[in-house]
Amino acid sequence: MSSSLRSLLPDIGRILQALAGMMLLSIVMPLLWGELFAIPGLLISAAITYALGFLSLRYGTRRSVDKLHGMMVAALGWLLVAVLGSLPFLTIAWTAALAPAWAGTFDTPTLAAFRHPLNGVFESMSGFTGTGLTMSVHENVLPRTIQWWRSFTEWVGGVGVIVLTTAILARPGSGSLTLYESEARSDKIHPSIVSTVRTIWWIFLVFTLVATLLLWLVGMPIWDAINHAMTGLSTGGFSITDNSLASYQEPLIEFAMIPIMIAGSIAFPIHYLLLSGDFRSVARDLQTRWVAIYFSAGSIALIGLLLHFNTYGTSFQSLRYGLFQFISAASCTGFQTADIGGQWSVLSQLTLSAGMFVGAAAGSTVGGIKLIRLLTLAKGMIRRISDVFYPESAIRRFEIDGRTLTDTEVSKELEEASIIALLGIVLLSVGITGLLLLVSLDVYTLENVVFEVASAQGNVGLSTGITGPEMPSTAKLLLMFNMWVGRLEFIPVLVLLRALIYGGSP
Amino acid sequence: MSSVIATIVSLLTQLVPTDLSSVSFLSWAGDRDPIYDLLILTGPLVIVLISVVGRMWLTTGLAIGYLLVFVGHLLHSIVTS
């Protein structure tokens, strides 16, 4: 094994141990619900994951953490978490089929789909990346333990696997900042990175409890409220009902979910300022202001399109579905209340696709290329055009998010935003082309395919019906790749692939 | 109504230790606002109570109270900041 790969092992080992901890913690669920057949599955999964983590720590060689190392750990760590996070799906699907009657059998065709390992890996990748595309045909008949595991993966994945590991296992000064930044995060709440990630969890817990009780008060059963609060706040979008939130047919629940999804779309440092009462700083924050503008403008546009094409009979229905679906798409949550693929016009579908591609605030739980990059690109473009009208000797300031940037910083910011946006478009195109070759175009249209790939890459989870256990394995692998690169904002995955092909040398 | 909520919050705050860092998770999470710490401590208890006894006036009242404390404290923090 090459030395650069061995140097990744200690950090990978800690991530796997944190994952094993999640599995052990989940044993509470089968005990509470009397699903004894699920206990061996969780124990086996935790044992395998912990053993691999232990071996990684034992045989890895520690070295200083630089950017290359951080990106490779993030990319490989997320991939392994998705693969090993599928073990509970696989093992529980088998133990449910093989368990004696006294252990509470729960075998259904929906659960049986997870006996195919690829379906479990897809579900796990979708969960940890906070996407929400699913291999479950009827989520409501899944065992509670599996329902919980799906929600738990999204809840943890929303904040970040490395954030979890850093919060639990990191020591100050152990290179946590580099790893933290490799997981598509940059802003810190406190000077210490360990303290920052622990505060992120503290904020996340407060909001999850509040969201759970809010959803229960508007009519959800408490188990549903717990799961949907976890998956709504993490902007993941897994549901435990057969037909996502459409199952409830209750506008009040949909309207209550909107502030929860919006909360997930705002950066954690901003939440911290808000909880501390510093509303002035929150109102001044560029990203938060633009999230408000973007969500409002997008919702109004979508409602307008639904009204224009007379998709629904009444204005209230257009308002209800347009508002909910745009927030759900742009926040990259993916809860679905409308028959988008079957009932909506092409223009409405493409408006949602654009919302999914962009995403909301960087530093939150959302996917997409992020609003701040779009703003940087737009400002950079305007600057380049207006530059022509000024004399060459003119000194012009470039301000973004309250920071005045030097020329070098402007170039760096623009370059990063351009690269991310371009990679987003390139990988989206690759996904669309691949899926077009793999699905039947007699059943699905081009806009359906664009929508599905944008949904996977933006970690949204809205579906036009293409995703399911019956889709070709290659298509599953393709969408999993889009979810993986989308969650880590492309570059870490490409760095890992480059290092695997050409080695770690420059 | 707001004075009743303020009294309840004040009573609840007095019921828990002044130094909430003695509770291990809160100590782990660092030095934070005591009201939010209190919400983290009591939230799971309210949810467990709801799971056990279901939807009734007591649990509905507790859930409403919980949300009012959260929103009230948030607004209070913003106003006094």
XYZ file of C-alpha atoms in Angstrom:
587
model
C 0.000 0.000 0.000
C 1.413 3.419 -0.920
C 2.527 5.710 1.894
C 0.067 8.457 0.900
C -2.807 5.983 1.109
C -1.586 4.663 4.474
C -1.470 8.193 5.824
C -5.229 8.493 5.178
C -6.019 5.488 7.334
C -5.931 7.070 10.820
C -8.533 9.689 9.867
C -10.601 7.131 7.960
C -10.398 4.885 11.022
C -11.830 7.578 13.269
C -14.665 8.220 10.811
C -15.511 4.497 10.724
C -15.469 4.276 14.513
C -17.932 7.175 14.672
C -20.123 5.304 12.149
C -19.942 2.160 14.290
C -21.050 4.298 17.246
C -24.106 5.420 15.254
C -25.009 1.776 14.589
C -24.632 0.794 18.237
C -26.732 3.758 19.337
C -29.467 2.655 16.924
C -29.930 -0.631 18.829
C -32.263 1.338 21.109
C -34.815 1.370 18.251
C -35.392 -2.406 17.825
C -35.519 -2.676 21.613
C -38.194 0.016 21.831
C -40.256 -1.318 18.919
C -39.837 -5.021 19.665
C -38.036 -5.663 16.368
C -35.622 -8.170 17.851
C -34.682 -9.510 14.410
C -32.928 -6.191 13.722
C -30.535 -6.406 16.681
C -28.129 -9.000 15.199
C -28.028 -6.995 11.968
C -27.021 -3.811 13.763
C -24.494 -5.638 15.945
C -22.851 -7.311 12.957
C -22.766 -4.009 11.060
C -21.234 -2.180 14.023
C -18.679 -4.936 14.612
C -17.508 -4.980 10.972
C -17.333 -1.182 10.796
C -15.549 -0.870 14.133
C -13.053 -3.615 13.205
C -12.224 -1.877 9.914
C -11.845 1.416 11.789
C -9.583 -0.253 14.350
C -7.408 -1.823 11.655
C -7.161 1.500 9.826
C -5.957 3.190 12.990
C -3.584 0.305 13.773
C -1.902 0.125 10.365
C -2.139 3.766 9.256
C 0.780 6.142 9.523
C 0.056 9.615 10.820
C 1.464 12.645 9.034
C 0.728 16.365 8.958
C -2.635 17.212 7.442
C -2.401 19.291 4.267
C -5.039 20.217 1.699
C -4.429 17.133 -0.470
C -4.694 14.845 2.537
C -7.864 16.601 3.746
C -9.603 16.294 0.404
C -8.659 12.644 -0.021
C -9.881 11.805 3.500
C -13.163 13.624 2.842
C -13.773 11.886 -0.500
C -12.700 8.409 0.609
C -14.321 8.780 4.028
C -17.716 9.667 2.548
C -17.498 6.808 0.075
C -16.653 4.279 2.784
C -19.330 5.659 5.091
C -21.877 5.172 2.295
C -20.680 1.617 1.624
C -20.462 0.532 5.271
C -23.573 2.521 6.191
C -25.437 0.148 3.894
C -24.685 -2.812 6.183
C -27.722 -2.264 8.441
C -29.974 -2.307 5.333
C -28.397 -5.496 4.037
C -28.136 -7.375 7.332
C -31.577 -6.403 8.635
C -33.159 -7.333 5.296
C -31.604 -10.793 5.690
C -32.279 -11.242 9.412
C -35.920 -10.214 8.827
C -36.211 -12.997 6.257
C -34.455 -15.627 8.357
C -35.637 -14.748 11.872
C -37.918 -17.117 13.825
C -41.465 -15.915 14.466
C -40.811 -15.023 18.134
C -38.237 -12.430 17.041
C -40.934 -10.550 15.156
C -40.703 -11.160 11.406
C -41.169 -8.206 9.131
C -40.367 -9.381 5.645
C -41.959 -7.398 2.829
C -41.016 -6.922 -0.850
C -39.904 -3.353 0.000
C -37.473 -4.631 2.637
C -36.447 -7.567 0.446
C -35.085 -5.071 -2.114
C -32.293 -4.318 0.352
C -31.045 -7.917 0.144
C -29.403 -6.693 -3.047
C -26.268 -4.924 -1.701
C -26.310 -2.170 -4.342
C -29.761 -1.018 -3.220
C -28.485 -0.669 0.353
C -25.416 1.285 -0.783
C -27.654 3.548 -2.891
C -29.939 4.194 0.089
C -26.964 4.821 2.359
C -25.264 7.174 -0.111
C -28.566 8.974 -0.603
C -28.988 9.218 3.181
C -25.524 10.416 4.147
C -25.327 12.907 1.279
C -28.763 14.202 2.297
C -30.238 13.472 -1.118
C -33.375 11.497 -0.380
C -33.714 9.456 -3.587
C -34.779 6.038 -2.413
C -34.852 2.352 -3.273
C -37.883 1.855 -1.004
C -41.147 1.421 -2.830
C -43.328 1.626 0.280
C -41.480 3.361 3.115
C -44.416 2.968 5.484
C -44.012 -0.829 5.631
C -40.303 -0.734 6.439
C -39.361 -1.844 9.968
C -39.078 1.110 12.364
C -35.389 0.352 12.806
C -34.773 0.829 9.089
C -36.949 3.940 9.055
C -34.822 5.285 11.914
C -31.529 4.355 10.226
C -32.550 6.190 7.056
C -33.467 9.309 9.040
C -30.345 9.042 11.207
C -28.032 8.846 8.171
C -29.588 12.021 6.774
C -29.468 13.792 10.124
C -25.764 13.059 10.581
C -24.950 13.513 6.898
C -26.650 16.911 6.858
C -24.186 18.300 9.343
C -21.311 16.251 7.954
C -19.573 13.005 8.718
C -16.296 14.781 9.436
C -18.086 17.287 11.648
C -19.455 14.325 13.608
C -16.046 12.708 13.860
C -14.338 15.966 14.784
C -16.941 16.649 17.464
C -16.534 13.259 19.079
C -13.027 12.081 18.462
C -10.815 14.992 17.449
C -8.186 16.604 19.595
C -7.406 20.316 19.148
C -4.548 20.834 16.717
C -4.946 17.475 14.980
C -5.563 18.969 11.553
C -9.332 19.130 12.090
C -9.630 22.495 10.335
C -8.246 21.133 7.055
C -10.608 18.167 7.226
C -13.529 20.433 8.177
C -12.871 22.640 5.145
C -12.576 19.612 2.868
C -16.184 18.760 3.688
C -17.426 21.856 1.832
C -17.383 24.135 4.893
C -15.377 27.248 5.640
C -16.929 29.560 8.235
C -16.100 29.038 11.878
C -18.218 29.968 14.880
C -15.386 29.917 17.414
C -11.612 30.198 16.958
C -11.307 26.507 17.850
C -12.568 24.106 15.199
C -13.510 21.449 17.766
C -15.539 24.021 19.667
C -17.152 25.152 16.388
C -18.348 21.704 15.397
C -19.659 20.995 18.881
C -21.649 24.228 18.733
C -23.003 23.157 15.339
C -24.347 19.984 16.954
C -25.772 21.990 19.842
C -27.667 24.246 17.397
C -28.810 21.229 15.390
C -30.173 19.515 18.496
C -32.131 22.584 19.643
C -33.696 22.958 16.192
C -34.465 19.248 15.855
C -36.381 19.210 19.140
C -38.297 22.372 18.237
C -39.088 21.017 14.747
C -40.309 17.694 16.172
C -42.754 19.346 18.538
C -43.940 21.798 15.874
C -44.728 18.959 13.443
C -46.484 16.985 16.162
C -48.611 20.001 17.082
C -49.831 20.426 13.497
C -51.039 16.838 13.382
C -48.199 14.414 12.639
C -47.936 11.299 14.803
C -44.907 11.629 17.098
C -42.804 8.948 15.336
C -43.430 10.643 11.994
C -42.648 14.025 13.552
C -39.287 12.838 14.928
C -38.221 11.350 11.595
C -39.458 14.209 9.430
C -37.911 16.800 11.752
C -34.561 15.035 11.371
C -34.786 14.683 7.603
C -36.381 18.114 7.060
C -33.850 20.051 9.103
C -30.954 18.215 7.507
C -32.598 19.002 4.131
C -32.385 15.290 3.335
C -35.962 14.485 2.457
C -36.362 10.811 3.354
C -39.898 10.137 4.476
C -41.381 7.263 6.434
C -44.680 7.472 4.592
C -45.536 5.870 1.295
C -45.923 9.066 -0.659
C -43.603 11.558 1.099
C -45.476 14.452 2.745
C -48.267 14.088 0.175
C -49.475 11.133 2.255
C -50.838 13.470 4.933
C -52.872 15.621 2.480
C -52.666 18.335 5.133
C -51.678 21.881 4.108
C -50.910 22.789 7.732
C -48.162 20.140 7.882
C -46.709 21.385 4.606
C -46.696 25.008 5.811
C -45.104 23.948 9.130
C -42.343 22.141 7.234
C -41.407 25.275 5.265
C -39.593 27.111 8.149
C -37.847 23.844 9.057
C -36.450 23.459 5.528
C -35.494 27.139 5.468
C -33.661 26.724 8.797
C -31.653 23.912 7.198
C -30.749 26.221 4.312
C -29.103 28.866 6.464
C -25.461 28.589 7.510
C -24.800 27.371 11.053
C -22.733 30.440 12.050
C -25.775 32.559 11.172
C -27.981 30.359 13.360
C -25.522 30.881 16.173
C -25.733 34.667 15.737
C -29.529 34.438 15.671
C -29.733 32.299 18.813
C -27.360 34.743 20.494
C -29.811 37.543 19.647
C -27.523 39.272 17.137
C -30.277 39.827 14.585
C -28.499 42.841 13.078
C -25.589 40.685 11.897
C -28.022 38.094 10.569
C -29.880 40.743 8.569
C -26.563 42.075 7.224
C -25.345 38.667 6.080
C -25.258 38.590 2.289
C -26.044 34.895 1.885
C -29.001 34.991 4.271
C -30.450 38.041 2.534
C -30.084 36.316 -0.816
C -31.605 33.083 0.470
C -34.682 35.146 1.395
C -34.754 36.904 -1.995
C -34.068 33.700 -3.941
C -36.698 31.634 -2.119
C -39.312 34.394 -2.486
C -38.618 35.119 -6.159
C -38.405 31.424 -7.102
C -41.623 30.561 -5.287
C -43.477 33.456 -6.907
C -42.187 32.402 -10.346
C -43.213 28.788 -9.827
C -46.644 29.710 -8.468
C -47.033 31.969 -11.514
C -46.168 29.102 -13.860
C -48.603 26.730 -12.138
C -51.326 29.361 -12.443
C -50.406 30.137 -16.059
C -50.547 26.494 -17.157
C -53.633 25.924 -14.996
C -51.945 22.904 -13.379
C -54.329 23.068 -10.427
C -57.923 24.123 -10.261
C -57.554 26.843 -7.624
C -55.134 29.642 -6.751
C -54.723 28.225 -3.237
C -53.556 24.873 -4.619
C -51.045 26.628 -6.901
C -49.777 28.646 -3.920
C -49.616 25.553 -1.704
C -47.763 23.304 -4.153
C -45.641 26.011 -5.786
C -44.389 27.446 -2.482
C -43.709 24.075 -0.881
C -42.044 22.483 -3.889
C -39.785 25.433 -4.650
C -38.578 25.673 -1.026
C -38.192 21.887 -0.960
C -36.111 21.956 -4.177
C -34.030 25.078 -3.556
C -33.284 24.033 0.030
C -32.306 20.649 -1.475
C -34.682 18.836 0.886
C -36.754 16.905 -1.609
C -40.025 16.369 0.207
C -42.646 15.866 -2.449
C -46.290 16.809 -2.347
C -47.026 17.115 -6.077
C -46.939 14.771 -9.064
C -44.129 16.731 -10.713
C -43.238 14.254 -13.473
C -46.806 13.511 -14.484
C -48.743 16.717 -13.872
C -46.386 19.690 -14.151
C -45.443 21.560 -17.344
C -41.914 21.319 -18.785
C -41.188 24.924 -17.758
C -42.262 24.259 -14.169
C -40.034 21.181 -14.007
C -37.058 23.080 -15.409
C -37.611 25.930 -12.911
C -37.337 23.381 -10.118
C -34.262 21.848 -11.784
C -32.565 25.274 -11.754
C -33.465 25.675 -8.074
C -31.913 22.295 -7.290
C -28.754 23.082 -9.251
C -28.099 26.309 -7.359
C -28.967 25.332 -3.764
C -28.969 27.835 -0.889
C -26.320 29.026 1.613
C -22.801 27.640 1.876
C -22.090 26.331 5.376
C -25.616 24.952 5.767
C -26.927 21.441 5.140
C -27.891 22.051 1.492
C -26.348 20.771 -1.757
C -26.050 22.523 -5.119
C -23.334 24.968 -6.208
C -24.536 27.439 -3.505
C -25.931 30.941 -3.862
C -22.725 32.690 -2.791
C -20.888 31.282 -5.825
C -23.635 32.395 -8.164
C -23.466 35.869 -6.601
C -19.677 35.970 -6.881
C -19.890 34.980 -10.531
C -22.609 37.549 -11.236
C -20.681 40.342 -9.478
C -17.459 39.305 -11.197
C -19.152 39.355 -14.573
C -20.631 42.811 -13.979
C -17.226 44.051 -12.811
C -15.468 42.723 -15.894
C -17.971 44.429 -18.187
C -17.973 47.741 -16.317
C -14.152 47.693 -16.108
C -14.092 48.632 -19.795
C -15.744 51.955 -19.007
C -13.095 53.001 -16.452
C -9.561 54.301 -17.185
C -6.819 51.707 -16.639
C -5.419 53.697 -13.700
C -8.755 53.601 -11.825
C -8.701 51.753 -8.470
C -11.939 49.899 -7.942
C -13.070 48.035 -4.856
C -14.705 44.627 -5.037
C -16.891 43.870 -2.036
C -18.702 40.654 -1.320
C -20.303 39.488 1.913
C -18.974 42.570 3.751
C -15.364 41.881 2.730
C -13.303 44.156 0.508
C -11.121 41.982 -1.679
C -7.753 42.707 -3.263
C -7.262 42.005 -6.980
C -5.559 38.698 -6.168
C -8.413 37.683 -3.854
C -10.989 38.682 -6.483
C -9.265 36.478 -9.054
C -9.079 33.590 -6.579
C -12.757 33.853 -5.590
C -13.880 34.143 -9.206
C -11.683 31.253 -10.241
C -13.071 29.011 -7.481
C -16.670 29.943 -8.238
C -16.143 29.425 -11.969
C -14.469 26.045 -11.500
C -17.195 24.774 -9.177
C -19.962 26.013 -11.481
C -18.264 24.556 -14.555
C -17.600 21.215 -12.865
C -21.230 21.214 -11.753
C -22.391 21.673 -15.333
C -19.904 19.141 -16.773
C -20.747 16.404 -14.256
C -24.445 17.136 -14.635
C -24.095 16.716 -18.389
C -22.195 13.454 -17.921
C -24.966 12.189 -15.629
C -27.714 13.256 -18.026
C -26.003 11.628 -21.015
C -25.408 8.414 -19.068
C -28.962 8.217 -17.772
C -30.385 8.947 -21.223
C -28.547 5.872 -22.478
C -29.754 3.721 -19.588
C -33.460 4.474 -19.167
C -36.259 3.877 -21.586
C -37.083 7.079 -23.459
C -40.485 5.629 -24.290
C -41.397 6.043 -20.632
C -39.315 9.055 -19.553
C -38.697 12.364 -21.314
C -35.516 14.432 -21.524
C -36.787 16.872 -18.894
C -37.479 13.905 -16.582
C -33.857 12.771 -16.958
C -32.448 16.307 -16.465
C -34.619 16.655 -13.378
C -33.515 13.323 -11.873
C -29.772 13.952 -12.351
C -30.033 17.562 -11.101
C -31.880 16.182 -8.092
C -29.143 13.624 -7.372
C -26.241 16.014 -7.886
C -27.897 18.812 -5.922
C -28.580 16.281 -3.118
C -32.277 17.118 -3.339
C -34.194 13.865 -3.753
C -37.228 14.964 -5.754
C -37.964 12.350 -8.357
C -39.872 12.035 -11.608
C -40.172 8.313 -10.938
C -36.968 7.107 -12.602
C -35.249 6.105 -9.345
C -36.341 2.796 -7.865
C -35.124 -0.738 -7.171
C -35.969 -1.772 -10.730
C -33.684 0.739 -12.442
C -30.504 -0.664 -14.075
C -27.514 -1.140 -11.759
C -25.380 1.147 -13.937
C -27.946 3.903 -13.535
C -27.845 3.423 -9.759
C -24.044 3.704 -9.798
C -24.249 6.811 -11.964
C -26.694 8.584 -9.649
C -24.618 7.532 -6.614
C -21.577 9.149 -8.232
C -23.558 12.361 -8.807
C -24.689 12.367 -5.165
C -21.142 11.794 -3.908
C -19.494 14.522 -6.003
C -22.389 16.906 -5.346
C -22.123 16.595 -1.564
C -18.393 17.310 -1.505
C -18.591 20.051 -4.149
C -16.767 18.042 -6.838
C -13.104 18.858 -6.227
C -12.257 16.404 -3.379
C -13.646 13.467 -5.378
C -11.724 14.456 -8.503
C -8.568 14.900 -6.399
C -9.046 11.395 -4.961
C -9.583 9.874 -8.404
C -6.505 11.665 -9.727
C -4.429 10.441 -6.765
C -5.665 6.872 -7.256
C -4.768 6.927 -10.951
C -1.518 8.917 -10.930
C -0.417 8.675 -7.278
C -0.010 11.455 -4.716
C 2.988 13.144 -6.375
C 2.522 16.519 -8.150
C -49.616 35.874 28.850
C -45.988 36.932 28.407
C -45.587 37.496 32.170
C -46.911 33.963 32.825
C -44.386 32.543 30.358
C -41.606 34.606 31.903
C -42.531 33.273 35.351
C -42.600 29.676 34.122
C -39.227 30.113 32.418
C -37.810 31.700 35.547
C -39.105 28.812 37.711
C -37.778 26.197 35.306
C -34.423 27.935 35.193
C -34.238 27.820 38.975
C -35.021 24.102 38.975
C -31.898 23.208 37.041
C -28.354 23.743 38.277
C -27.044 27.266 37.675
C -23.929 25.736 36.184
C -25.369 23.516 33.478
C -21.884 22.451 32.497
C -22.251 19.810 35.203
C -24.465 17.947 32.717
C -22.048 15.992 30.538
C -23.466 16.740 27.059
C -23.773 20.444 27.789
C -20.279 20.451 29.182
C -19.175 18.725 25.965
C -20.963 21.342 23.882
C -19.343 24.210 25.791
C -20.632 27.292 27.553
C -23.998 28.205 26.030
C -27.224 30.017 26.785
C -28.900 28.353 29.825
C -32.426 28.583 28.371
C -31.437 26.729 25.212
C -29.550 24.235 27.368
C -32.742 23.785 29.348
C -34.685 23.198 26.122
C -32.161 20.529 25.081
C -32.575 18.812 28.437
C -36.362 18.961 28.601
C -37.138 18.402 24.885
C -36.455 14.658 24.878
C -38.520 14.291 28.078
C -41.503 16.004 26.453
C -41.146 13.792 23.366
C -40.957 10.634 25.494
C -44.038 11.749 27.435
C -45.919 12.349 24.172
C -44.840 8.908 22.908
C -46.131 7.255 26.074
C -49.411 9.065 26.774
C -50.245 10.337 23.272
C -52.092 13.465 22.268
C -53.943 14.996 25.223
C -54.330 18.429 26.774
C -51.282 18.009 29.028
C -48.887 16.985 26.258
C -50.338 19.551 23.834
C -49.879 22.229 26.501
C -46.322 21.139 27.153
C -45.447 21.175 23.445
C -47.008 24.621 22.980
C -45.192 25.852 26.099
C -41.915 24.464 24.774
C -42.277 26.283 21.470
C -43.365 29.487 23.210
C -40.308 29.389 25.460
C -38.090 28.918 22.407
C -39.693 31.706 20.384
C -40.054 33.963 23.453
C -36.420 33.553 24.427
C -35.274 34.077 20.859
C -37.250 37.320 20.614
C -36.069 38.363 24.084
C -32.442 37.795 23.058
C -32.919 39.826 19.896
C -34.617 42.706 21.709
C -32.106 42.880 24.553
C -29.047 42.313 22.371
